[in-house]
Amino acid sequence: MKNTKALLVIKNASYQYSDAEDGEYALLDVSFEFEKGKIYAIRGRSGTGKTTLLSLISGLERCTEGDIIFDGKNLRDINLDYYRSHDIGIVFQSYNLLPFMTASENIILSMDASGIKVADKKKRALELMRSVGLKDSYANRKVLRLSGGEQQRVAIARSLSYNPKMIVADEPTGNLDKQTEEEILEIFKNLAHEEGKCVIIVTHSANVCNQVDKVFDLKKVK
Amino acid sequence: MFIFKNALISITRNKGRNILIGIIIMVIAAASTITLAINNTASDLINSYQSAYDKELTITFNRENMTKDFDFSKREKLDDMKEKFNNISSYTASDVEKFAESDYVESYYYTYDVSLNGHNIEKATSEKMSEEGDSDIPSFPGGGGGMSRSFGDSSYDFTLNGYSSLEAMSEFIEGTYEMVEISDDAWEKAFDGNYAFINEELASYNNLKLGDTFKLEDEDGNTYKFTIIGIYKENESGNAGPMNLFSNSANTIITNAAALTAITKANSNVKGSINPTFIIYDYNDKDAIQAEFYKKGLDENYVVETNEETANAGLSSIKNVQAFATTFLIITLVIGGIVLFVINMINIRERKYEIGVLRTIGISKPKLTMQFVAELLIVGFVALMIGAGIGAVMSKDVSNSLLASEINSSKESSDKIKGNFGGPGGFNPMENGGPMGKISGKGKPTVQAYESIDAVVNISVLLELLGIGLTLILISSLAAMISIQRFTPLTILKERS
């Protein structure tokens, strides 16, 4: 039975690297569905294709076989640059912020890239930083002067800057201590349950898997 | 808009690298400004210099072609050679008119030369001329009728030069001849009918004056009456021989081509030599004109020649400087372009992570490329302007210094030749008046070589510089363009992880 409420549908998605041999897949025949207002974990051991799946979901790559449908639109048919800058927020384990910019500049850059109309982008950046637990005084700091947890919060604030419907995070707590992991997880849960976003976390942390609404397991491709 | 904001942020963030790029572009711009200014100014000078000269084309005898099969050491062969000369078909005034109808020809004029004896006028001479008759060694014809037995033969008393128009009277234009007396209506009559200008020495020798008439006769005894409408003198002349008191032109009677054509038509035994000069549009058409003339009946023992070498005689130094400037410009641009490209490659590699992040947050490849190109354009434009300013200040001195060294080297070479003919006091065969000058310069006014270029940076130079600068920047931006097209964000971010 098809889930009509699903925001993201992955149908028999497979991915093969361009330099792979015949029959050698990084991801094979994966089918998942994700709904708004829920937080998901994609779990699997190293080499099961977790990051590959996340890059397909986030539009960094296109699946070689199968389809990914976001909000009724097949990712094959849409501009992935637009998709990444409007529909989906991406959070990486290594934050991927621009180190020569301040925390607020990183967030504003993301708003600029999406073309979102905001009267006062600086004010909006401060609001977003507050929402992820960062003080206003951090706004003008170069991100390299922030701790790992603080940088990850900036990365989450950046991913929210254009109000996407879905957040995908690749091992977002992988570099963080236990307490910070809890705080970050709390932010993601709030985004899903309070703000109605669909949050997908790729992880192999048992603690994260225990706190999400649903866990998908990825098996190594044989 | 945020593209330019990002570009500005990146420029201020990477001051060192951008200053380096700026300095390189500035040096290229300064060098380019100087070389472009030299090039443009030199081109203007060359054009104005060349426009002072008519582009002339003449028909000359191909001596090399004619003599290649002859052995001058064997006297018996000379008769064969003479016969061969006599068999060359000449060209007539109507042929010249036909040649002049060419699309390559702007206008034309010609002189027609005939030799006749005096009937009631005596040749000006201080010694009895030898009456040996035809020499065994044939005289080389100088023009279309040159193969004539009669023209150029010293057994005749007078040489008649017939001009088709005023511009054909090159000796007067150049100052070799000068009118000393002239009738009021001389120029109305000068180019039609039996009117003549005679040398003042001949006039004095025969006690002739303006308005007098004299008669000449051909070999068959036919007489031709001429009325004197002008008396001229020869300037800077040598005399006709070591024992002769008179100048070379003493027995040269100047009349018009129509009168001489009428004489040669009236008696076919009177041979004339026609020497046309065609004013052409472009020296590069020389070969095409020659081919067309051959097609229209010109004997292939004639070739066409232009005065390009003479017209360019004073430009060799300036052309050398221009060639040097052009070569320098090309080398500067190639080396500068390569250096800029390499720096940009390094720049892109250093900023790979940044590209990955920007692509991840959804900035498209074209926008990202625009940002990198904009960075280079902003730095490049500022550097171009500074470089152009430096180049403008330096161009005059650099161009003149280059020209000065070129002139010095030319002078050294010229002095050396002069020395070979007897030192500083000796004559220079390359100058007008010297044997070679007479051949190549054909008595043109002394060529005044340029001693300064005074290269000017004008709007045309600035536009060219801008064009070159932008092209260079865009070429060096190719590094960014190619890399951005090739990188995938995931690969970049994975590499970093």
Short mmCIF file of C-alpha atoms in Angstrom, two decimals, chain A residues 17 51-52 55 60-61 81-82 84-85 90 92 94-101 105 108-110 112-113 158 162, chain B residues 2 5-6 9-10 13 353-355 357-367 488-491 493-494 496-497:
data_model
loop_
_atom_site.label_atom_id
_atom_site.label_comp_id
_atom_site.label_asym_id
_atom_site.label_seq_id
_atom_site.Cartn_x
_atom_site.Cartn_y
_atom_site.Cartn_z
CA TYR A 17 30.39 4.36 -9.20
CA THR A 51 26.83 7.95 2.90
CA THR A 52 26.05 7.01 -0.69
CA SER A 55 24.26 11.77 -1.11
CA LEU A 60 24.63 15.39 -4.54
CA GLU A 61 24.46 12.39 -6.87
CA ASP A 81 21.13 22.79 -7.27
CA TYR A 82 17.70 24.30 -6.67
CA ARG A 84 19.72 21.51 -2.41
CA SER A 85 19.27 25.22 -1.88
CA ILE A 90 22.33 18.93 4.73
CA PHE A 92 27.78 16.79 7.67
CA SER A 94 32.73 17.46 9.53
CA TYR A 95 30.34 20.46 9.49
CA ASN A 96 31.58 21.76 6.10
CA LEU A 97 31.44 25.40 7.05
CA LEU A 98 33.60 27.99 5.32
CA PRO A 99 36.38 28.67 7.82
CA PHE A 100 37.21 32.17 6.62
CA MET A 101 33.66 33.32 7.36
CA GLU A 105 28.19 34.86 7.37
CA ILE A 108 23.67 34.28 5.39
CA LEU A 109 25.61 32.78 2.47
CA SER A 110 23.22 29.85 2.49
CA ASP A 112 21.87 34.09 -0.47
CA ALA A 113 22.40 30.86 -2.38
CA ARG A 158 22.71 27.04 8.15
CA TYR A 162 15.89 28.70 3.93
CA PHE B 2 25.87 37.72 -3.78
CA LYS B 5 29.84 40.06 -2.67
CA ASN B 6 31.50 36.66 -2.31
CA ILE B 9 35.17 38.75 0.32
CA SER B 10 37.49 36.24 -1.35
CA ARG B 13 40.63 37.21 2.30
CA TYR B 353 37.02 22.59 -0.33
CA GLU B 354 35.32 25.98 -0.65
CA ILE B 355 34.02 24.97 -4.07
CA VAL B 357 30.85 23.55 0.23
CA LEU B 358 29.39 26.16 -2.10
CA ARG B 359 28.20 23.47 -4.51
CA THR B 360 26.69 21.52 -1.59
CA ILE B 361 24.59 24.43 -0.42
CA GLY B 362 23.18 24.68 -3.93
CA ILE B 363 25.26 27.28 -5.75
CA SER B 364 25.20 26.24 -9.38
CA LYS B 365 28.30 25.67 -11.50
CA PRO B 366 27.72 28.74 -13.72
CA LYS B 367 27.28 30.99 -10.67
CA THR B 488 31.67 16.95 -7.76
CA PRO B 489 30.85 18.24 -4.28
CA LEU B 490 30.66 14.81 -2.77
CA THR B 491 34.13 13.86 -4.02
CA LEU B 493 33.99 16.72 0.73
CA LYS B 494 34.88 13.05 0.95
CA ARG B 496 38.53 16.41 2.96
CA SER B 497 36.92 14.01 5.41
#
